[in-house]
Short mmCIF file of C-alpha atoms in Angstrom, two decimals:
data_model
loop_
_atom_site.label_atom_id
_atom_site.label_comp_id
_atom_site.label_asym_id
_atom_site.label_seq_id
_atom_site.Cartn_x
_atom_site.Cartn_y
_atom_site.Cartn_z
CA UNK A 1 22.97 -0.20 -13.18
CA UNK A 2 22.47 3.25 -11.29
CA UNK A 3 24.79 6.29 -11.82
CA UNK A 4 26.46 8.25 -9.34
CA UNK A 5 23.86 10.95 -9.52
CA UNK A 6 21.04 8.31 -9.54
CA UNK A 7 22.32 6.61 -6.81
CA UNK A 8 22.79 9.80 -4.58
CA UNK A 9 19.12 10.77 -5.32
CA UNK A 10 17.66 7.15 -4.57
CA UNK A 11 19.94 7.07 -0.80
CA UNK A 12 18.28 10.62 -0.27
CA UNK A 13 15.32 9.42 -1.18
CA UNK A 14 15.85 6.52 0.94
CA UNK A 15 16.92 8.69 3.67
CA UNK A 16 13.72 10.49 3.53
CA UNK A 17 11.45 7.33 4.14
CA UNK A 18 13.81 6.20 7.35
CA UNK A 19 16.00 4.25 6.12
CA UNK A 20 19.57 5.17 7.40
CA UNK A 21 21.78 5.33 4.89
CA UNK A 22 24.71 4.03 7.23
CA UNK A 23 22.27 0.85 7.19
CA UNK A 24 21.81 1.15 3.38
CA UNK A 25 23.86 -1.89 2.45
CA UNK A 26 22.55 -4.29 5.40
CA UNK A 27 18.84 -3.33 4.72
CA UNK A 28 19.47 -4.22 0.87
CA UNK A 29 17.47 -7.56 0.18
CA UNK A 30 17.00 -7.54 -3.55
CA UNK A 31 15.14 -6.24 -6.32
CA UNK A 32 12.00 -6.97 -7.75
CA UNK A 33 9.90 -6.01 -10.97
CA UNK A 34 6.45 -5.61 -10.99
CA UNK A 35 4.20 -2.73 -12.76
CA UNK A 36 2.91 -1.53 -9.32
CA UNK A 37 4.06 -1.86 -5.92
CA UNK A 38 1.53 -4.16 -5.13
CA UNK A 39 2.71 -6.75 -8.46
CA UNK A 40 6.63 -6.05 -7.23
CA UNK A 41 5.50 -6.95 -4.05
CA UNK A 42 3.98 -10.00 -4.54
CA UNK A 43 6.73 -11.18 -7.27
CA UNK A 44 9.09 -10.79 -4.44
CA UNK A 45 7.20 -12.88 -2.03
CA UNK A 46 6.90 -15.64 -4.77
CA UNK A 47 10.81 -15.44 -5.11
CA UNK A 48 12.02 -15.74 -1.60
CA UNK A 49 9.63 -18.24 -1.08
CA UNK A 50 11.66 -20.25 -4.04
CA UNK A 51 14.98 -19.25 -2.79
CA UNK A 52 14.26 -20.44 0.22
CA UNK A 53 13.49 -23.75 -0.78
CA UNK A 54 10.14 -23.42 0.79
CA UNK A 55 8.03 -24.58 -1.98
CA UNK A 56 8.83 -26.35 -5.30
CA UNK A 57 7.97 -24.57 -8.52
CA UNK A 58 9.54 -26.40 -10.79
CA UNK A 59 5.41 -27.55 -11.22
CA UNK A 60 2.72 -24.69 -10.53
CA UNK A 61 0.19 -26.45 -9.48
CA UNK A 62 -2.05 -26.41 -6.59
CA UNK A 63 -1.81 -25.65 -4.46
CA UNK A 64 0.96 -23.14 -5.64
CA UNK A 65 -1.47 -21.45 -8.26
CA UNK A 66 -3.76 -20.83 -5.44
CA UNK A 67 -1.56 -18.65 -2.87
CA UNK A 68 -2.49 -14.91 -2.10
CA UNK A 69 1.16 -13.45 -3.04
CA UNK A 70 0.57 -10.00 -2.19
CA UNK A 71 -1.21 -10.88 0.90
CA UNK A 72 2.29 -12.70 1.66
CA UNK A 73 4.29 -9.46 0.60
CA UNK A 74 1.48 -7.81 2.99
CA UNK A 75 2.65 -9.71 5.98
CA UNK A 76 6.07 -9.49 5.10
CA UNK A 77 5.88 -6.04 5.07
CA UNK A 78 4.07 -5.68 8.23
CA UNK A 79 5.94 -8.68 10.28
CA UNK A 80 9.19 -8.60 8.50
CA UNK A 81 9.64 -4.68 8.12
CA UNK A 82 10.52 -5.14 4.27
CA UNK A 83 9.66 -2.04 2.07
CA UNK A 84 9.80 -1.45 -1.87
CA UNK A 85 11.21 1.85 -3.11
CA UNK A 86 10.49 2.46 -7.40
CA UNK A 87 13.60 2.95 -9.06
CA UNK A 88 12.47 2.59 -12.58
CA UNK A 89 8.40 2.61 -12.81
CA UNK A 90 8.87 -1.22 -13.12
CA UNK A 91 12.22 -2.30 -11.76
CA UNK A 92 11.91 -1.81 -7.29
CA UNK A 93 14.68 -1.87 -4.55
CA UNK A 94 13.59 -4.16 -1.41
CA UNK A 95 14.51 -3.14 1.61
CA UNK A 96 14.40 -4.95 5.23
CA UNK A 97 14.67 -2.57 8.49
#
C-alpha cells in the first residue's frame, strides 16, 4: 500500500512521463511484478490474456508454453498505449492512455 508521500511522488512522477494526473484513476489498469520491465511486462500480458478468458491455463501446455509474452506486452504497448511505471524494483503500476 503507498503512503501519502509515496503516492504524491509516483503521480509526479507520473505526471512527468504524460500521464495526466486528472486521468490518473481511468488510465489505472493493474499491477504487475516482474524483476525488469520487460518480465512485468510480459507477466501482465499472460494475465489479461487469462482474465479475459482468452486462453485456458488451468493446463500449460502447447501451445500456451510456446507464446512470445513480452512480444505480446510489446504490441500492447505499442497498439494499446499501456505503459509500466516501477514502484518497488519488482512490484509495477500499468497504465493505459
Amino acid at each position: 500500500m503507498l503512503f501519502r508521500s509515496e503516492c504524491a511522488n509516483t503521480i509526479s512522477t507520473l505526471n512527468a512521463d504524460g500521464l495526466d494526473p486528472c486521468n490518473i484513476e481511468d488510465a489505472y489498469q493493474g499491477r504487475a511484478e516482474g524483476y525488469s520491465e520487460e518480465r512485468a511486462g510480459a507477466n501482465f500480458a499472460q494475465q489479461l490474456a487469462e482474465d479475459a478468458g482468452s486462453l485456458d491455463f488451468s493446463n500449460l501446455v502447447w501451445p500456451l508454453t510456446c507464446i512470445d509474452w513480452a512480444a505480446a506486452w510489446r504490441e500492447l504497448e505499442m497498439g494499446d498505449g499501456f505503459r509500466l511505471h516501477d514502484i518497488d524494483g519488482g512490484e509495477w503500476l500499468v497504465f493505459r492512455d
